[in-house]
mmCIF file of C-alpha atoms in Angstrom:
data_model
loop_
_atom_site.group_PDB
_atom_site.id
_atom_site.type_symbol
_atom_site.label_atom_id
_atom_site.label_comp_id
_atom_site.label_asym_id
_atom_site.label_seq_id
_atom_site.Cartn_x
_atom_site.Cartn_y
_atom_site.Cartn_z
ATOM 1 C CA MET A 982 -19.938 17.352 20.715
ATOM 2 C CA ARG A 983 -20.282 14.779 17.935
ATOM 3 C CA PRO A 984 -17.179 12.525 17.600
ATOM 4 C CA HIS A 985 -15.517 12.502 14.204
ATOM 5 C CA ILE A 986 -13.151 10.368 12.225
ATOM 6 C CA TRP A 987 -10.656 12.158 10.014
ATOM 7 C CA LEU A 988 -7.234 11.580 8.568
ATOM 8 C CA ALA A 989 -4.487 12.205 11.081
ATOM 9 C CA VAL A 990 -2.366 15.242 10.281
ATOM 10 C CA VAL A 991 1.207 14.197 9.669
ATOM 11 C CA VAL A 992 3.706 16.884 10.602
ATOM 12 C CA MET A 993 6.590 15.961 8.354
ATOM 13 C CA ALA A 994 9.174 18.035 10.203
ATOM 14 C CA ASN A 995 8.662 15.858 13.267
ATOM 15 C CA LEU A 996 8.993 12.573 11.403
ATOM 16 C CA TRP A 997 11.692 12.872 8.788
ATOM 17 C CA PRO A 998 15.302 14.073 8.706
ATOM 18 C CA ASP A 999 16.395 17.207 6.836
ATOM 19 C CA ALA A 1000 17.602 15.042 3.947
ATOM 20 C CA LEU A 1001 14.047 13.962 3.088
ATOM 21 C CA GLN A 1002 12.856 15.755 -0.036
ATOM 22 C CA ALA A 1003 9.390 17.244 -0.424
ATOM 23 C CA ALA A 1004 8.290 14.745 -3.068
ATOM 24 C CA ASP A 1005 9.704 11.608 -1.417
ATOM 25 C CA TRP A 1006 7.551 8.499 -0.942
ATOM 26 C CA PRO A 1007 8.880 6.994 2.311
ATOM 27 C CA HIS A 1008 6.286 4.278 2.921
ATOM 28 C CA TRP A 1009 3.165 2.480 1.704
ATOM 29 C CA ARG A 1010 0.654 4.878 0.081
ATOM 30 C CA GLY A 1011 2.991 7.868 0.370
ATOM 31 C CA PRO A 1012 3.523 10.694 2.879
ATOM 32 C CA ALA A 1013 -0.172 11.241 3.682
ATOM 33 C CA TYR A 1014 -1.136 7.518 3.459
ATOM 34 C CA THR A 1015 -3.558 8.271 0.613
ATOM 35 C CA GLY A 1016 -1.899 6.958 -2.548
ATOM 36 C CA ILE A 1017 -1.660 10.573 -3.750
ATOM 37 C CA SER A 1018 1.559 12.402 -4.603
ATOM 38 C CA ALA A 1019 1.680 16.144 -3.920
ATOM 39 C CA GLU A 1020 4.237 16.832 -6.628
ATOM 40 C CA THR A 1021 3.256 18.650 -9.797
ATOM 41 C CA ASP A 1022 6.588 19.073 -11.604
ATOM 42 C CA TRP A 1023 6.283 15.991 -13.783
ATOM 43 C CA THR A 1024 4.952 15.364 -17.267
ATOM 44 C CA TRP A 1025 3.012 12.797 -19.245
ATOM 45 C CA GLN A 1026 4.044 14.428 -22.540
ATOM 46 C CA TRP A 1027 6.824 12.024 -23.398
ATOM 47 C CA SER A 1028 8.156 10.976 -26.817
ATOM 48 C CA ALA A 1029 6.603 8.327 -29.032
ATOM 49 C CA ASP A 1030 9.008 5.821 -27.490
ATOM 50 C CA GLY A 1031 7.645 6.509 -24.003
ATOM 51 C CA PRO A 1032 9.459 7.934 -20.991
ATOM 52 C CA ALA A 1033 13.222 7.413 -20.958
ATOM 53 C CA GLU A 1034 14.630 4.717 -18.696
ATOM 54 C CA VAL A 1035 17.023 6.185 -16.111
ATOM 55 C CA TRP A 1036 18.191 2.900 -14.586
ATOM 56 C CA HIS A 1037 17.125 -0.658 -13.893
ATOM 57 C CA ALA A 1038 17.999 -3.432 -11.453
ATOM 58 C CA GLU A 1039 17.200 -7.058 -10.646
ATOM 59 C CA VAL A 1040 15.858 -7.457 -7.104
ATOM 60 C CA GLY A 1041 14.416 -10.985 -6.995
ATOM 61 C CA THR A 1042 10.911 -12.398 -6.938
ATOM 62 C CA GLY A 1043 8.295 -10.448 -5.040
ATOM 63 C CA PHE A 1044 5.701 -7.697 -4.916
ATOM 64 C CA SER A 1045 7.283 -5.194 -2.536
ATOM 65 C CA SER A 1046 6.830 -1.684 -3.925
ATOM 66 C CA ILE A 1047 9.533 0.973 -3.776
ATOM 67 C CA ALA A 1048 10.010 3.480 -0.951
ATOM 68 C CA VAL A 1049 12.035 6.601 -1.765
ATOM 69 C CA ALA A 1050 13.525 8.867 0.905
ATOM 70 C CA GLY A 1051 16.577 11.077 1.244
ATOM 71 C CA GLY A 1052 17.970 10.226 -2.192
ATOM 72 C CA ARG A 1053 17.667 6.465 -1.701
ATOM 73 C CA ALA A 1054 15.259 3.850 -3.061
ATOM 74 C CA PHE A 1055 14.378 0.693 -1.102
ATOM 75 C CA THR A 1056 12.680 -2.587 -1.985
ATOM 76 C CA SER A 1057 13.057 -6.334 -1.452
ATOM 77 C CA GLY A 1058 12.838 -9.635 -3.320
ATOM 78 C CA HIS A 1059 13.456 -13.383 -2.993
ATOM 79 C CA GLN A 1060 16.080 -15.613 -4.558
ATOM 80 C CA GLY A 1061 17.550 -18.978 -3.606
ATOM 81 C CA GLY A 1062 15.792 -19.330 -0.261
ATOM 82 C CA ASN A 1063 16.646 -15.823 0.916
ATOM 83 C CA ASP A 1064 14.879 -12.490 0.976
ATOM 84 C CA THR A 1065 17.210 -9.621 0.099
ATOM 85 C CA PHE A 1066 16.556 -6.020 1.056
ATOM 86 C CA TYR A 1067 18.099 -3.455 -1.311
ATOM 87 C CA CYS A 1068 19.109 0.170 -0.989
ATOM 88 C CA PHE A 1069 19.849 2.032 -4.249
ATOM 89 C CA ASP A 1070 20.820 5.562 -5.105
ATOM 90 C CA ALA A 1071 17.436 6.899 -6.217
ATOM 91 C CA LEU A 1072 18.883 8.942 -9.095
ATOM 92 C CA THR A 1073 21.529 6.613 -10.528
ATOM 93 C CA GLY A 1074 20.503 3.114 -9.422
ATOM 94 C CA GLU A 1075 23.897 2.469 -7.859
ATOM 95 C CA GLN A 1076 23.451 -0.181 -5.158
ATOM 96 C CA ARG A 1077 24.413 1.304 -1.798
ATOM 97 C CA TRP A 1078 23.959 -1.917 0.170
ATOM 98 C CA SER A 1079 21.874 -5.065 0.528
ATOM 99 C CA TYR A 1080 20.929 -7.379 3.374
ATOM 100 C CA SER A 1081 19.880 -11.041 2.930
ATOM 101 C CA TYR A 1082 18.236 -13.482 5.317
ATOM 102 C CA PRO A 1083 16.518 -16.899 5.033
ATOM 103 C CA ALA A 1084 12.798 -16.592 4.271
ATOM 104 C CA PRO A 1085 10.089 -18.710 2.622
ATOM 105 C CA LEU A 1086 8.966 -17.936 -0.937
ATOM 106 C CA VAL A 1087 5.242 -18.683 -0.272
ATOM 107 C CA ASP A 1088 4.419 -19.061 -3.977
ATOM 108 C CA ASN A 1089 0.774 -19.986 -3.522
ATOM 109 C CA LEU A 1090 -0.925 -19.469 -6.927
ATOM 110 C CA HIS A 1091 1.563 -16.712 -7.800
ATOM 111 C CA GLU A 1092 5.318 -16.119 -7.883
ATOM 112 C CA GLY A 1093 5.604 -15.410 -4.141
ATOM 113 C CA GLY A 1094 8.293 -13.379 -2.431
ATOM 114 C CA PRO A 1095 7.983 -10.408 -0.056
ATOM 115 C CA ALA A 1096 4.918 -8.192 -0.430
ATOM 116 C CA ALA A 1097 5.406 -5.542 2.271
ATOM 117 C CA THR A 1098 6.600 -2.072 1.251
ATOM 118 C CA PRO A 1099 9.588 -0.711 3.223
ATOM 119 C CA THR A 1100 9.028 2.158 5.649
ATOM 120 C CA VAL A 1101 11.739 4.797 6.146
ATOM 121 C CA ASP A 1102 11.760 6.765 9.394
ATOM 122 C CA GLY A 1103 14.778 8.844 10.378
ATOM 123 C CA GLY A 1104 17.895 6.687 10.292
ATOM 124 C CA LEU A 1105 16.025 3.371 10.168
ATOM 125 C CA VAL A 1106 14.154 1.482 7.465
ATOM 126 C CA TYR A 1107 11.678 -1.285 8.339
ATOM 127 C CA THR A 1108 10.632 -4.352 6.350
ATOM 128 C CA TYR A 1109 8.359 -7.342 7.014
ATOM 129 C CA SER A 1110 8.775 -10.863 5.598
ATOM 130 C CA LYS A 1111 6.194 -13.443 4.557
ATOM 131 C CA ASP A 1112 6.906 -15.520 7.689
ATOM 132 C CA GLY A 1113 6.365 -12.516 9.962
ATOM 133 C CA ARG A 1114 9.901 -11.267 10.603
ATOM 134 C CA LEU A 1115 9.979 -7.536 11.305
ATOM 135 C CA LEU A 1116 13.397 -6.010 10.603
ATOM 136 C CA ALA A 1117 14.800 -2.583 11.424
ATOM 137 C CA LEU A 1118 17.917 -1.733 9.401
ATOM 138 C CA HIS A 1119 20.182 1.293 9.524
ATOM 139 C CA VAL A 1120 19.631 3.440 6.428
ATOM 140 C CA ALA A 1121 23.332 4.341 6.273
ATOM 141 C CA ASP A 1122 24.788 0.856 5.819
ATOM 142 C CA GLY A 1123 22.050 -1.814 6.091
ATOM 143 C CA SER A 1124 23.225 -3.160 9.430
ATOM 144 C CA VAL A 1125 20.517 -4.623 11.653
ATOM 145 C CA ALA A 1126 19.266 -2.403 14.470
ATOM 146 C CA TRP A 1127 16.850 -5.062 15.710
ATOM 147 C CA GLN A 1128 14.516 -7.793 14.517
ATOM 148 C CA ALA A 1129 11.405 -9.445 15.930
ATOM 149 C CA GLU A 1130 9.602 -12.647 14.966
ATOM 150 C CA ALA A 1131 6.197 -10.976 15.033
ATOM 151 C CA GLY A 1132 4.363 -13.953 13.565
ATOM 152 C CA LYS A 1133 5.726 -16.319 16.222
ATOM 153 C CA LEU A 1134 5.221 -13.802 19.026
ATOM 154 C CA ALA A 1135 1.592 -13.386 18.013
ATOM 155 C CA ASP A 1136 1.125 -17.187 18.046
ATOM 156 C CA VAL A 1137 -0.987 -16.965 14.898
ATOM 157 C CA GLU A 1138 -0.737 -19.300 11.913
ATOM 158 C CA MET A 1139 0.853 -17.756 8.831
ATOM 159 C CA PRO A 1140 -1.916 -16.974 6.308
ATOM 160 C CA ALA A 1141 -2.110 -18.659 2.908
ATOM 161 C CA TRP A 1142 -0.158 -15.892 1.142
ATOM 162 C CA GLY A 1143 2.128 -15.011 4.028
ATOM 163 C CA PHE A 1144 2.261 -11.894 6.180
ATOM 164 C CA SER A 1145 2.088 -8.830 3.940
ATOM 165 C CA SER A 1146 1.431 -5.815 6.185
ATOM 166 C CA SER A 1147 3.728 -2.868 5.460
ATOM 167 C CA PRO A 1148 5.177 -1.430 8.693
ATOM 168 C CA LEU A 1149 3.451 1.738 9.909
ATOM 169 C CA VAL A 1150 5.519 4.122 12.048
ATOM 170 C CA LEU A 1151 3.607 6.486 14.338
ATOM 171 C CA GLY A 1152 5.498 8.371 17.033
ATOM 172 C CA ASN A 1153 7.715 5.865 18.847
ATOM 173 C CA LYS A 1154 5.825 2.829 17.505
ATOM 174 C CA VAL A 1155 6.115 0.589 14.452
ATOM 175 C CA ILE A 1156 2.869 -1.305 13.850
ATOM 176 C CA VAL A 1157 2.164 -4.462 11.805
ATOM 177 C CA ASP A 1158 -0.670 -6.948 11.406
ATOM 178 C CA ALA A 1159 0.582 -10.342 12.594
ATOM 179 C CA GLY A 1160 -2.905 -11.708 13.244
ATOM 180 C CA ARG A 1161 -2.692 -9.715 16.407
ATOM 181 C CA VAL A 1162 -2.077 -6.080 15.520
ATOM 182 C CA MET A 1163 1.231 -5.415 17.266
ATOM 183 C CA ALA A 1164 3.155 -2.263 18.193
ATOM 184 C CA PHE A 1165 6.918 -2.386 18.717
ATOM 185 C CA GLU A 1166 9.127 0.376 20.094
ATOM 186 C CA LYS A 1167 10.725 1.630 16.901
ATOM 187 C CA THR A 1168 14.344 1.877 18.105
ATOM 188 C CA THR A 1169 14.536 -1.255 20.288
ATOM 189 C CA GLY A 1170 11.918 -3.710 18.990
ATOM 190 C CA ASN A 1171 10.326 -4.122 22.418
ATOM 191 C CA ILE A 1172 6.632 -5.030 22.265
ATOM 192 C CA LEU A 1173 4.482 -2.147 23.511
ATOM 193 C CA TRP A 1174 1.050 -3.667 22.973
ATOM 194 C CA GLN A 1175 -0.903 -6.246 20.985
ATOM 195 C CA THR A 1176 -4.584 -6.840 20.275
ATOM 196 C CA ASP A 1177 -6.528 -10.076 20.494
ATOM 197 C CA ALA A 1178 -5.887 -12.549 17.667
ATOM 198 C CA TRP A 1179 -7.707 -12.454 14.326
ATOM 199 C CA ARG A 1180 -7.070 -14.121 11.003
ATOM 200 C CA PRO A 1181 -4.391 -11.818 9.541
ATOM 201 C CA GLY A 1182 -5.214 -9.853 6.412
ATOM 202 C CA TYR A 1183 -2.872 -8.734 3.646
ATOM 203 C CA GLY A 1184 -3.320 -4.972 3.911
ATOM 204 C CA THR A 1185 -1.752 -2.284 6.077
ATOM 205 C CA ALA A 1186 -2.899 -0.139 8.987
ATOM 206 C CA VAL A 1187 -3.819 3.472 8.220
ATOM 207 C CA PRO A 1188 -3.681 6.341 10.767
ATOM 208 C CA LEU A 1189 -6.709 8.441 11.726
ATOM 209 C CA THR A 1190 -8.280 10.081 14.727
ATOM 210 C CA PHE A 1191 -11.289 8.466 16.318
ATOM 211 C CA ASP A 1192 -13.350 10.010 19.104
ATOM 212 C CA GLY A 1193 -10.511 12.442 19.801
ATOM 213 C CA GLN A 1194 -7.860 9.690 19.987
ATOM 214 C CA ALA A 1195 -4.959 8.928 17.633
ATOM 215 C CA CYS A 1196 -5.899 5.569 16.121
ATOM 216 C CA ILE A 1197 -5.292 3.091 13.347
ATOM 217 C CA ALA A 1198 -7.770 1.242 11.146
ATOM 218 C CA VAL A 1199 -6.854 -2.294 10.046
ATOM 219 C CA LEU A 1200 -8.759 -4.629 7.735
ATOM 220 C CA ASN A 1201 -7.942 -8.270 8.498
ATOM 221 C CA ASN A 1202 -9.652 -11.428 7.282
ATOM 222 C CA ASP A 1203 -12.385 -11.187 9.920
ATOM 223 C CA VAL A 1204 -13.164 -7.548 10.654
ATOM 224 C CA LEU A 1205 -12.321 -3.932 10.129
ATOM 225 C CA LEU A 1206 -10.980 -2.766 13.472
ATOM 226 C CA VAL A 1207 -10.075 0.619 14.902
ATOM 227 C CA ALA A 1208 -7.564 0.664 17.765
ATOM 228 C CA GLN A 1209 -5.906 3.394 19.814
ATOM 229 C CA VAL A 1210 -2.260 4.049 18.958
ATOM 230 C CA ALA A 1211 -1.346 4.699 22.594
ATOM 231 C CA ASP A 1212 -2.313 1.333 24.052
ATOM 232 C CA GLY A 1213 -3.884 -0.845 21.332
ATOM 233 C CA LYS A 1214 -7.361 -0.669 22.849
ATOM 234 C CA VAL A 1215 -9.884 -1.668 20.189
ATOM 235 C CA LEU A 1216 -12.617 0.964 19.975
ATOM 236 C CA ALA A 1217 -14.705 -0.494 17.173
ATOM 237 C CA THR A 1218 -14.975 -3.488 14.859
ATOM 238 C CA TYR A 1219 -17.133 -4.225 11.832
ATOM 239 C CA PRO A 1220 -17.476 -7.783 10.427
ATOM 240 C CA TRP A 1221 -15.953 -8.147 6.945
ATOM 241 C CA GLU A 1222 -15.205 -11.523 5.381
ATOM 242 C CA THR A 1223 -14.808 -12.805 1.827
ATOM 243 C CA ASP A 1224 -15.498 -16.160 0.199
ATOM 244 C CA TYR A 1225 -11.776 -17.040 0.182
ATOM 245 C CA ILE A 1226 -10.707 -15.560 3.540
ATOM 246 C CA THR A 1227 -8.746 -12.874 1.724
ATOM 247 C CA SER A 1228 -8.800 -9.136 2.364
ATOM 248 C CA ALA A 1229 -5.780 -7.475 0.787
ATOM 249 C CA SER A 1230 -6.488 -3.744 0.923
ATOM 250 C CA THR A 1231 -5.897 -0.798 3.230
ATOM 251 C CA PRO A 1232 -8.903 1.193 4.530
ATOM 252 C CA VAL A 1233 -9.434 4.617 2.932
ATOM 253 C CA VAL A 1234 -10.391 7.591 5.102
ATOM 254 C CA VAL A 1235 -13.278 9.524 3.499
ATOM 255 C CA GLY A 1236 -13.919 12.670 5.551
ATOM 256 C CA ASN A 1237 -15.367 11.365 8.801
ATOM 257 C CA GLU A 1238 -15.974 7.888 7.381
ATOM 258 C CA LEU A 1239 -14.046 4.736 6.420
ATOM 259 C CA PHE A 1240 -14.189 2.974 3.054
ATOM 260 C CA VAL A 1241 -13.126 -0.660 2.616
ATOM 261 C CA SER A 1242 -13.141 -2.746 -0.541
ATOM 262 C CA THR A 1243 -12.237 -6.372 -1.304
ATOM 263 C CA GLY A 1244 -12.664 -8.917 -4.078
ATOM 264 C CA TYR A 1245 -13.890 -12.504 -3.866
ATOM 265 C CA ASN A 1246 -17.604 -11.679 -4.186
ATOM 266 C CA ARG A 1247 -17.660 -9.103 -1.393
ATOM 267 C CA GLY A 1248 -17.401 -5.561 -2.793
ATOM 268 C CA CYS A 1249 -17.135 -2.312 -0.856
ATOM 269 C CA THR A 1250 -18.706 -0.439 2.027
ATOM 270 C CA LEU A 1251 -18.639 3.036 3.547
ATOM 271 C CA LEU A 1252 -18.862 3.115 7.346
ATOM 272 C CA LYS A 1253 -19.689 6.037 9.624
ATOM 273 C CA TRP A 1254 -19.052 6.351 13.366
ATOM 274 C CA ASP A 1255 -22.279 7.290 15.196
ATOM 275 C CA GLY A 1256 -20.672 7.797 18.607
ATOM 276 C CA LYS A 1257 -21.076 4.154 19.615
ATOM 277 C CA GLU A 1258 -20.282 1.942 16.631
ATOM 278 C CA LEU A 1259 -19.475 1.818 12.934
ATOM 279 C CA VAL A 1260 -22.678 2.062 10.894
ATOM 280 C CA LYS A 1261 -23.036 1.134 7.241
ATOM 281 C CA VAL A 1262 -23.773 4.009 4.866
ATOM 282 C CA TYR A 1263 -23.796 1.777 1.786
ATOM 283 C CA GLU A 1264 -22.517 -1.574 0.539
ATOM 284 C CA ASN A 1265 -22.331 -2.751 -3.076
ATOM 285 C CA ARG A 1266 -20.141 -4.489 -5.657
ATOM 286 C CA HIS A 1267 -19.277 -1.493 -7.813
ATOM 287 C CA MET A 1268 -15.699 -1.544 -6.464
ATOM 288 C CA ARG A 1269 -13.925 -4.773 -5.550
ATOM 289 C CA ASN A 1270 -10.260 -4.102 -4.762
ATOM 290 C CA HIS A 1271 -8.770 -7.567 -5.114
ATOM 291 C CA MET A 1272 -5.212 -6.328 -4.467
ATOM 292 C CA ALA A 1273 -4.726 -2.706 -5.552
ATOM 293 C CA ASN A 1274 -6.030 0.082 -3.327
ATOM 294 C CA SER A 1275 -8.528 2.787 -4.270
ATOM 295 C CA VAL A 1276 -7.628 6.488 -4.219
ATOM 296 C CA LEU A 1277 -10.003 9.268 -3.116
ATOM 297 C CA TRP A 1278 -10.022 12.424 -5.257
ATOM 298 C CA GLU A 1279 -12.600 15.207 -5.538
ATOM 299 C CA GLY A 1280 -15.503 13.046 -4.400
ATOM 300 C CA GLY A 1281 -14.573 10.038 -6.512
ATOM 301 C CA LEU A 1282 -12.983 6.747 -5.497
ATOM 302 C CA PHE A 1283 -10.715 5.477 -8.282
ATOM 303 C CA GLY A 1284 -9.477 1.901 -8.203
ATOM 304 C CA ILE A 1285 -9.141 -1.482 -9.873
ATOM 305 C CA ASP A 1286 -12.435 -3.360 -9.722
ATOM 306 C CA GLY A 1287 -11.660 -7.064 -9.949
ATOM 307 C CA ASN A 1288 -13.222 -10.066 -8.295
ATOM 308 C CA SER A 1289 -10.073 -12.186 -8.736
ATOM 309 C CA HIS A 1290 -6.710 -12.006 -10.514
ATOM 310 C CA ASN A 1291 -8.347 -12.928 -13.851
ATOM 311 C CA ARG A 1292 -7.297 -9.905 -15.934
ATOM 312 C CA ARG A 1293 -10.319 -10.232 -18.227
ATOM 313 C CA LEU A 1294 -12.569 -9.529 -15.262
ATOM 314 C CA CYS A 1295 -10.627 -6.514 -13.970
ATOM 315 C CA GLU A 1296 -11.467 -2.890 -14.783
ATOM 316 C CA VAL A 1297 -10.225 0.551 -13.866
ATOM 317 C CA ALA A 1298 -13.240 2.113 -12.191
ATOM 318 C CA CYS A 1299 -14.628 5.175 -10.462
ATOM 319 C CA ILE A 1300 -17.472 5.300 -7.958
ATOM 320 C CA ASP A 1301 -19.045 8.215 -6.136
ATOM 321 C CA ALA A 1302 -17.509 8.220 -2.653
ATOM 322 C CA ALA A 1303 -20.616 9.539 -0.898
ATOM 323 C CA SER A 1304 -23.252 7.331 -2.511
ATOM 324 C CA GLY A 1305 -21.290 4.348 -3.840
ATOM 325 C CA GLU A 1306 -22.877 4.788 -7.274
ATOM 326 C CA SER A 1307 -20.825 3.636 -10.257
ATOM 327 C CA ARG A 1308 -19.455 6.434 -12.465
ATOM 328 C CA TRP A 1309 -17.499 4.434 -15.033
ATOM 329 C CA HIS A 1310 -15.639 1.159 -15.635
ATOM 330 C CA GLN A 1311 -12.902 0.599 -18.227
ATOM 331 C CA ARG A 1312 -11.459 -2.769 -19.263
ATOM 332 C CA GLY A 1313 -8.140 -3.438 -20.926
ATOM 333 C CA LEU A 1314 -5.522 -2.884 -18.214
ATOM 334 C CA GLY A 1315 -6.135 -6.053 -16.231
ATOM 335 C CA CYS A 1316 -5.382 -6.417 -12.532
ATOM 336 C CA GLY A 1317 -3.023 -3.485 -12.377
ATOM 337 C CA SER A 1318 -2.631 -0.696 -9.820
ATOM 338 C CA LEU A 1319 -2.753 3.080 -9.653
ATOM 339 C CA LEU A 1320 -1.709 6.215 -7.828
ATOM 340 C CA LEU A 1321 -2.653 9.850 -8.321
ATOM 341 C CA ALA A 1322 -0.639 13.041 -8.839
ATOM 342 C CA ALA A 1323 -1.614 16.551 -10.008
ATOM 343 C CA GLY A 1324 -5.165 15.434 -10.759
ATOM 344 C CA LYS A 1325 -3.941 12.590 -12.968
ATOM 345 C CA LEU A 1326 -4.226 8.836 -12.550
ATOM 346 C CA LEU A 1327 -1.030 6.894 -13.173
ATOM 347 C CA VAL A 1328 -2.153 3.349 -13.895
ATOM 348 C CA LEU A 1329 0.271 0.462 -14.347
ATOM 349 C CA SER A 1330 -1.419 -2.429 -16.131
ATOM 350 C CA ASP A 1331 -0.745 -6.003 -15.062
ATOM 351 C CA GLU A 1332 1.306 -6.373 -18.265
ATOM 352 C CA GLY A 1333 3.501 -3.329 -17.662
ATOM 353 C CA GLU A 1334 1.780 -0.558 -19.622
ATOM 354 C CA LEU A 1335 1.875 2.861 -17.961
ATOM 355 C CA VAL A 1336 -1.282 4.874 -18.659
ATOM 356 C CA VAL A 1337 -1.866 8.470 -17.572
ATOM 357 C CA ALA A 1338 -5.486 9.688 -17.461
ATOM 358 C CA ASN A 1339 -7.367 12.646 -16.068
ATOM 359 C CA ALA A 1340 -8.867 11.797 -12.670
ATOM 360 C CA THR A 1341 -12.449 12.691 -13.504
ATOM 361 C CA SER A 1342 -15.736 11.098 -12.527
ATOM 362 C CA GLU A 1343 -17.030 11.597 -16.067
ATOM 363 C CA LYS A 1344 -14.972 9.022 -17.983
ATOM 364 C CA PHE A 1345 -11.608 7.277 -18.270
ATOM 365 C CA ASP A 1346 -9.879 10.112 -20.126
ATOM 366 C CA VAL A 1347 -6.503 8.799 -21.346
ATOM 367 C CA LEU A 1348 -3.694 11.303 -21.987
ATOM 368 C CA ALA A 1349 -0.709 9.045 -22.681
ATOM 369 C CA ARG A 1350 0.396 5.430 -22.559
ATOM 370 C CA ALA A 1351 3.669 3.541 -22.913
ATOM 371 C CA LYS A 1352 5.026 0.063 -22.243
ATOM 372 C CA ILE A 1353 7.651 0.218 -19.474
ATOM 373 C CA LEU A 1354 7.766 -3.391 -18.177
ATOM 374 C CA ASP A 1355 7.098 -6.991 -19.184
ATOM 375 C CA GLY A 1356 5.861 -9.880 -17.045
ATOM 376 C CA ARG A 1357 3.304 -9.820 -14.252
ATOM 377 C CA CYS A 1358 2.941 -6.320 -12.777
ATOM 378 C CA TRP A 1359 0.751 -6.307 -9.691
ATOM 379 C CA THR A 1360 2.903 -3.918 -7.650
ATOM 380 C CA VAL A 1361 1.843 -0.270 -7.460
ATOM 381 C CA PRO A 1362 4.512 2.086 -8.872
ATOM 382 C CA THR A 1363 6.051 4.986 -6.948
ATOM 383 C CA LEU A 1364 6.375 8.591 -8.159
ATOM 384 C CA ALA A 1365 9.058 10.552 -6.320
ATOM 385 C CA ASN A 1366 10.862 13.703 -7.415
ATOM 386 C CA GLY A 1367 9.791 13.302 -11.029
ATOM 387 C CA LEU A 1368 10.966 9.688 -11.340
ATOM 388 C CA LEU A 1369 8.613 6.718 -11.570
ATOM 389 C CA TYR A 1370 9.769 3.402 -10.047
ATOM 390 C CA ALA A 1371 8.023 0.180 -11.071
ATOM 391 C CA ARG A 1372 8.745 -3.562 -10.868
ATOM 392 C CA ASN A 1373 7.385 -6.887 -12.014
ATOM 393 C CA ALA A 1374 6.901 -10.106 -10.047
ATOM 394 C CA ASP A 1375 10.183 -11.563 -11.308
ATOM 395 C CA GLY A 1376 12.080 -8.628 -9.799
ATOM 396 C CA HIS A 1377 12.928 -6.468 -12.793
ATOM 397 C CA LEU A 1378 12.826 -2.908 -11.442
ATOM 398 C CA VAL A 1379 12.853 0.139 -13.730
ATOM 399 C CA CYS A 1380 13.142 3.850 -13.016
ATOM 400 C CA VAL A 1381 11.716 6.037 -15.809
ATOM 401 C CA ASP A 1382 12.005 9.804 -16.205
ATOM 402 C CA LEU A 1383 8.828 11.895 -15.880
ATOM 403 C CA ARG A 1384 10.664 15.077 -14.931
ATOM 404 C CA ARG A 1385 9.573 18.203 -16.764
ATOM 405 C CA LYS A 1386 12.423 19.349 -18.983
#
């Protein structure tokens, strides 16, 4: 029987408490790890002034996006030599608690601050700092359940822009890229396994099944690797480097194949497992995800094509997932980010403009647009229960109302 790769089925009832709502966004790339929201009860038909602001907060410098689970919103930022992790009421913005700890800013060619997205699992929420500190906090009050110096334990030099992997929880394991991909027992912090050392990337592991085994795919600054969740055994690698030793995206599962995309003069590739190794289906430069991830929808891969953070060279783009052929490119939104819901792209430009467009391979078909933030906006927004959460690099966080009236 031919082995296959396909997206792991996530049985939500086994992972999340009863309080988790159907349209929550509890971790990086959402419930199915795809960058796609399943909710449909939201609208882009707002007033001429744009969607109404529900609440706002100041969370400090950083690029951590917002996780929403069980009526709470989580993110982190940096100020005065400390990272601070925040828990807000998702509907009102009331701060439930915060937790601060010393951490480096790592402002190399940008503002710096934490980049990992929090991960909520049951009664714990996990975060990861630029210097490789993995923290597990109690959702109820922010007290520390455990912490691990993953970067030091891996004995790998901190990369130029700091550790940025968002924690991935699978079963009893929480997994991060610390140069070595490492799995910790999620309630105690005990190390369960670790891979050999690589140059750490800036993306996050994604779950899949590979040759009948529950696995993860991780793109670091040397290779794309696939490892077994049970024991960390690496089943396959594929060389993938850029001119500036920077890969900052999460692999995308495309049927029984894997798609990776990076900037810095590299581009994208689609890889297929042939029973022995990962084999290239195509490679080109039609999609170069410098920071923001692509989203797969109805045979198209939608993303931000940009070779660097120069906004004049960045475009919203669509390529054919099967062939890699370019469908369209659209300038004007800079090095922003996007997610998808109800067949619509929600694009946040790097200057804080929210644009909603039909997710079609024919053209960039804009439906609505409104300015919701100022400053540098590289962080992907979150849509959860009809509310959109977005932030800028300086830490101004806004929640705007997309609920259908």
